Structure formats: structure tokens, C-alpha cells
Short mmCIF file of C-alpha atoms in Angstrom, two decimals:
data_model
loop_
_atom_site.label_atom_id
_atom_site.label_comp_id
_atom_site.label_asym_id
_atom_site.label_seq_id
_atom_site.Cartn_x
_atom_site.Cartn_y
_atom_site.Cartn_z
CA UNK D 1 393.90 110.08 78.73
CA UNK D 2 391.46 112.03 80.84
CA UNK D 3 387.81 111.20 81.45
CA UNK D 4 384.93 112.18 83.65
CA UNK D 5 381.86 110.19 84.70
CA UNK D 6 378.50 111.33 85.97
CA UNK D 7 376.80 108.15 87.16
CA UNK D 8 373.30 109.60 87.49
CA UNK D 9 371.29 110.66 84.46
CA UNK D 10 368.73 112.36 86.68
CA UNK D 11 368.51 113.53 90.28
CA UNK D 12 365.18 114.44 91.85
CA UNK D 13 365.03 116.53 95.03
CA UNK D 14 362.29 118.34 96.93
CA UNK D 15 362.66 122.10 97.27
CA UNK D 16 364.44 123.03 100.48
CA UNK D 17 366.28 119.71 100.74
CA UNK D 18 370.03 119.35 100.21
CA UNK D 19 371.18 118.14 96.81
CA UNK D 20 374.22 116.27 95.54
CA UNK D 21 375.20 115.67 91.94
CA UNK D 22 377.99 113.12 91.60
CA UNK D 23 381.12 113.28 89.48
CA UNK D 24 384.22 111.10 89.31
CA UNK D 25 387.26 111.65 87.14
CA UNK D 26 390.38 110.02 85.77
CA UNK D 27 393.42 112.05 84.77
CA UNK D 28 397.20 111.82 84.82
CA UNK D 29 398.68 114.20 87.34
CA UNK D 30 396.82 116.91 89.21
CA UNK D 31 393.30 117.52 87.93
CA UNK D 32 391.59 120.79 87.23
CA UNK D 33 387.86 120.26 87.83
CA UNK D 34 384.84 122.28 86.82
CA UNK D 35 381.06 122.37 87.01
CA UNK D 36 378.87 123.96 84.35
CA UNK D 37 375.08 124.38 84.20
CA UNK D 38 372.83 124.46 81.14
CA UNK D 39 369.38 125.97 81.45
CA UNK D 40 366.77 125.26 78.72
CA UNK D 41 367.54 127.12 75.49
CA UNK D 42 370.61 128.72 77.06
CA UNK D 43 374.33 128.19 76.62
CA UNK D 44 376.45 126.45 79.21
CA UNK D 45 377.44 128.64 82.15
CA UNK D 46 380.45 128.26 84.42
CA UNK D 47 379.55 127.48 88.05
CA UNK D 48 382.78 126.78 89.90
CA UNK D 49 386.20 125.17 89.66
CA UNK D 50 388.90 123.46 91.68
CA UNK D 51 392.50 124.19 90.76
CA UNK D 52 394.42 123.84 94.00
CA UNK D 53 394.09 124.65 97.68
CA UNK D 54 390.99 124.18 99.81
CA UNK D 55 389.09 121.01 98.88
CA UNK D 56 385.73 122.75 99.34
CA UNK D 57 385.05 125.19 96.54
CA UNK D 58 382.21 127.69 96.54
CA UNK D 59 380.61 128.97 93.37
CA UNK D 60 377.64 130.76 91.88
CA UNK D 61 374.01 130.48 93.07
CA UNK D 62 374.97 128.94 96.43
CA UNK D 63 376.56 125.83 94.92
CA UNK D 64 379.72 124.24 96.26
CA UNK D 65 381.78 121.21 95.37
CA UNK D 66 384.15 119.02 97.31
CA UNK D 67 387.35 117.67 95.80
CA UNK D 68 388.27 114.23 97.13
CA UNK D 69 391.59 113.02 95.78
CA UNK D 70 391.44 109.52 97.26
CA UNK D 71 388.02 108.87 95.77
CA UNK D 72 388.77 110.85 92.58
CA UNK D 73 385.47 112.66 93.02
CA UNK D 74 384.20 116.21 92.71
CA UNK D 75 380.55 116.13 93.79
CA UNK D 76 378.38 119.23 93.44
CA UNK D 77 376.31 120.18 96.46
CA UNK D 78 373.83 122.75 97.70
CA UNK D 79 372.40 122.87 101.23
CA UNK D 80 368.88 123.91 100.20
CA UNK D 81 367.55 123.33 96.68
CA UNK D 82 365.42 125.82 94.77
CA UNK D 83 362.98 125.05 91.96
CA UNK D 84 365.04 127.43 89.82
CA UNK D 85 368.04 125.09 90.21
CA UNK D 86 366.35 122.65 87.83
CA UNK D 87 368.71 122.33 84.87
CA UNK D 88 371.33 120.12 83.24
CA UNK D 89 374.65 119.98 85.10
CA UNK D 90 377.99 119.00 83.59
CA UNK D 91 381.20 118.09 85.34
CA UNK D 92 384.44 118.70 83.42
CA UNK D 93 388.14 117.93 83.87
CA UNK D 94 391.43 119.07 82.46
CA UNK D 95 394.83 117.49 82.99
CA UNK D 96 396.25 120.95 83.50
CA UNK D 97 399.83 119.99 82.87
CA UNK D 98 400.32 122.09 79.78
CA UNK D 99 399.04 125.23 78.20
CA UNK D 100 397.23 123.16 75.61
CA UNK D 101 395.16 121.11 78.00
CA UNK D 102 391.73 120.39 76.65
CA UNK D 103 388.66 120.38 78.88
CA UNK D 104 386.59 117.21 78.79
CA UNK D 105 382.92 117.16 79.82
CA UNK D 106 380.81 114.42 81.37
CA UNK D 107 377.52 113.23 79.94
CA UNK D 108 375.46 115.45 82.24
CA UNK D 109 372.96 115.03 85.06
CA UNK D 110 369.48 116.45 84.87
CA UNK D 111 368.52 117.99 88.20
CA UNK D 112 364.81 118.29 88.88
CA UNK D 113 363.60 120.18 91.95
CA UNK D 114 359.95 119.66 92.85
CA UNK D 115 358.04 122.33 94.79
CA UNK R 1 375.78 141.96 73.70
CA UNK R 2 379.37 141.09 74.48
CA UNK R 3 378.98 137.32 74.63
CA UNK R 4 380.08 134.57 72.27
CA UNK R 5 378.06 134.70 69.08
CA UNK R 6 377.50 131.73 66.79
CA UNK R 7 375.90 131.64 63.37
CA UNK R 8 373.82 130.26 61.91
CA UNK R 9 371.74 129.17 64.91
CA UNK R 10 370.04 126.52 62.79
CA UNK R 11 371.26 124.84 59.63
CA UNK R 12 369.58 122.13 57.61
CA UNK R 13 371.80 120.46 55.03
CA UNK R 14 371.28 117.66 52.57
CA UNK R 15 373.64 114.72 52.91
CA UNK R 16 376.79 115.46 50.96
CA UNK R 17 376.62 119.24 51.26
CA UNK R 18 379.38 121.32 52.81
CA UNK R 19 378.57 123.58 55.77
CA UNK R 20 380.42 126.35 57.57
CA UNK R 21 379.69 127.37 61.14
CA UNK R 22 380.97 130.67 62.49
CA UNK R 23 382.01 131.67 65.99
CA UNK R 24 382.66 135.23 67.18
CA UNK R 25 384.39 134.97 70.56
CA UNK R 26 384.42 137.61 73.25
CA UNK R 27 386.83 140.35 72.25
CA UNK R 28 390.29 139.78 73.67
CA UNK R 29 389.74 136.12 74.50
CA UNK R 30 392.83 134.14 73.65
CA UNK R 31 391.50 130.59 73.79
CA UNK R 32 388.72 129.19 71.64
CA UNK R 33 387.17 125.73 71.81
CA UNK R 34 384.76 123.83 69.58
CA UNK R 35 382.55 121.08 70.96
CA UNK R 36 379.93 118.78 69.45
CA UNK R 37 376.85 118.01 71.55
CA UNK R 38 374.51 115.25 70.45
CA UNK R 39 370.98 115.15 71.84
CA UNK R 40 371.02 114.12 75.50
CA UNK R 41 374.81 113.95 75.67
CA UNK R 42 377.58 116.07 77.06
CA UNK R 43 379.75 118.29 74.88
CA UNK R 44 382.44 116.30 73.04
CA UNK R 45 385.74 118.10 72.48
CA UNK R 46 386.60 118.78 68.85
CA UNK R 47 389.45 121.27 68.71
CA UNK R 48 391.20 124.10 70.56
CA UNK R 49 392.90 127.32 69.45
CA UNK R 50 395.19 129.64 71.28
CA UNK R 51 395.11 132.84 69.22
CA UNK R 52 395.53 131.62 65.63
CA UNK R 53 397.37 128.43 66.54
CA UNK R 54 395.38 125.21 66.54
CA UNK R 55 396.99 123.44 69.48
CA UNK R 56 394.78 120.37 69.62
CA UNK R 57 392.56 118.87 66.96
CA UNK R 58 392.43 115.38 68.37
CA UNK R 59 388.64 115.43 68.72
CA UNK R 60 387.80 116.09 65.09
CA UNK R 61 385.95 112.92 64.05
CA UNK R 62 387.25 112.70 60.49
CA UNK R 63 389.16 114.58 57.83
CA UNK R 64 385.83 116.01 56.68
CA UNK R 65 386.01 118.35 59.67
CA UNK R 66 388.24 121.39 59.50
CA UNK R 67 388.54 124.44 61.76
CA UNK R 68 390.43 127.67 61.38
CA UNK R 69 391.00 130.92 63.21
CA UNK R 70 393.28 132.83 60.82
CA UNK R 71 393.50 136.15 62.67
CA UNK R 72 393.13 134.86 66.19
CA UNK R 73 389.57 136.08 66.58
CA UNK R 74 386.66 134.71 64.52
CA UNK R 75 386.71 130.96 63.98
CA UNK R 76 385.00 128.80 61.38
CA UNK R 77 384.22 125.10 61.66
CA UNK R 78 383.77 123.54 58.24
CA UNK R 79 382.22 120.16 57.60
CA UNK R 80 382.60 118.71 54.13
CA UNK R 81 380.29 116.13 52.57
CA UNK R 82 377.99 116.10 55.58
CA UNK R 83 376.60 112.80 56.83
CA UNK R 84 373.54 112.14 58.98
CA UNK R 85 375.72 111.31 61.96
CA UNK R 86 377.04 114.88 61.85
CA UNK R 87 373.65 116.10 63.09
CA UNK R 88 374.28 117.76 66.44
CA UNK R 89 374.64 121.10 68.16
CA UNK R 90 378.08 122.61 67.63
CA UNK R 91 379.20 124.73 70.55
CA UNK R 92 381.89 127.36 70.56
CA UNK R 93 383.48 128.65 73.76
CA UNK R 94 386.11 131.24 74.44
CA UNK R 95 388.30 131.98 77.41
CA UNK R 96 390.51 134.84 78.48
CA UNK R 97 393.17 132.52 79.86
CA UNK R 98 396.18 131.38 77.92
CA UNK R 99 397.60 128.67 80.13
CA UNK R 100 396.48 126.24 82.77
CA UNK R 101 398.42 128.24 85.33
CA UNK R 102 396.37 131.38 84.97
CA UNK R 103 393.71 132.33 87.49
CA UNK R 104 390.76 132.12 85.11
CA UNK R 105 391.75 128.89 83.37
CA UNK R 106 388.74 126.77 82.54
CA UNK R 107 386.21 129.55 82.81
CA UNK R 108 384.73 129.08 79.37
CA UNK R 109 382.08 131.37 77.93
CA UNK R 110 379.82 129.41 75.61
CA UNK R 111 377.73 130.55 72.70
CA UNK R 112 374.21 129.21 72.24
CA UNK R 113 375.36 126.81 69.57
CA UNK R 114 374.62 126.03 65.95
CA UNK R 115 372.14 123.19 65.51
CA UNK R 116 372.99 121.19 62.38
CA UNK R 117 370.47 118.77 60.92
CA UNK R 118 371.60 116.62 58.01
CA UNK R 119 368.81 115.04 55.99
#
């Protein structure tokens, strides 16, 4: 079975500071990992993904994420936070070993950036 | 627009009523997913289609839930004899990719959801 955990319900950061949103996963075999963002009254939007290759993945809006196999983590990062980054962030995982692999989401982390 | 469209956006049902929620995916998208999102929670997987084939329905919570995609495009999620615990936002997402080996696997395009309230 596959699962994903986001240990922080909320992360508060001052504008201009670096931010990290944590994610750990459990899956059989090689994981496919994703980050999605949900702005108020909007649908979920794809941010970035790790499939294979370089452990540091860059995505939309200046976000990046680092895959760490030994720690089974895929933390989302941004060097300098913007107030407009305030939203709900979801980490997701797929086992990726078959064409029918479902994508499982974490419980979400609310990111709040104060001016 | 050309995004994923869900209807109705809001549905209020009395306990015991049947409801049907519709999803119009992006044209040409092969994969279609349904998720259930309770207030303050992450999306919970319900079921997955590849074209008209329902490849995984392991997340459907009971036999009151049924999903179909008969022509490989529009999908309907039906909930029979609704219960209060069915109250949630039901999200539909589509994807161009067919398999986990394709370049755009996992890049899901979500609709805005159908909010179901069962009284």
C-alpha cells in the first residue's frame, strides 16, 4: 500500500524568508512524487513532480522539491516566500509500477506568508 | 474554457436521495480520476478510468457509490441512498497520460468540484 504524510497542518513564514513544507511517503518500489497547490475557491493545480533523475526538481512559481530516498521525503522549498504563495499545499505519491497506478494525496499543509 | 468542468457545483440532498455528479474532462484526456475531499482534509482517491475502462475502484466507500465513463469522455459519479457522511466536495481530474511511463504522468487537471451536502 502507498501512503503520504504531511506532518505540519500549518506553516507560517515571513515574506522574503525561505520556506519548507514537509512530506514523507511510503510506497513499494520506486515512487513517483508530486506537489499540488490549492488557492481559495480554486481547483488543485499541479506544481512539480519527481519521476527519476536529478533529486532536485524545479517547478512553477519558483518552487522546488528535493527527493531524498534514504529519508523517504520530498520536501517543498522556495528560497524567498511571497504573500501570494499563501495557499493549501498537497503532496502526492504513486507507486508507478503499472499503468493503473492511483495517485494518493496527503492531508495538506496550509502555508501562510505574512508581509 | 478548455478546463475540466464539473456539475452541479453545489448539490443539497435529503438523506436517502440519489445524486449524480458529472465530470467533463479536457478533450483528448485519457485518464480520469474521482476524489472525495472532506472539509480540511486532502483528496481521498475514489476511482480511476483509462478511457472507458474502470481500472481501479478500490476507493469507493460502499456499494452505494458507482462511477461510469461509457464513451471514454464524460464521467458520472452516482451516489445512491445518500447519507450525511457522504457530505463532501467531489473532485474530478483528468490527465493526458495513459501510463506511468509517459512524460506527463501525474499531471492532473482538476475541476473546481461538486460540493454535496446531505441533510
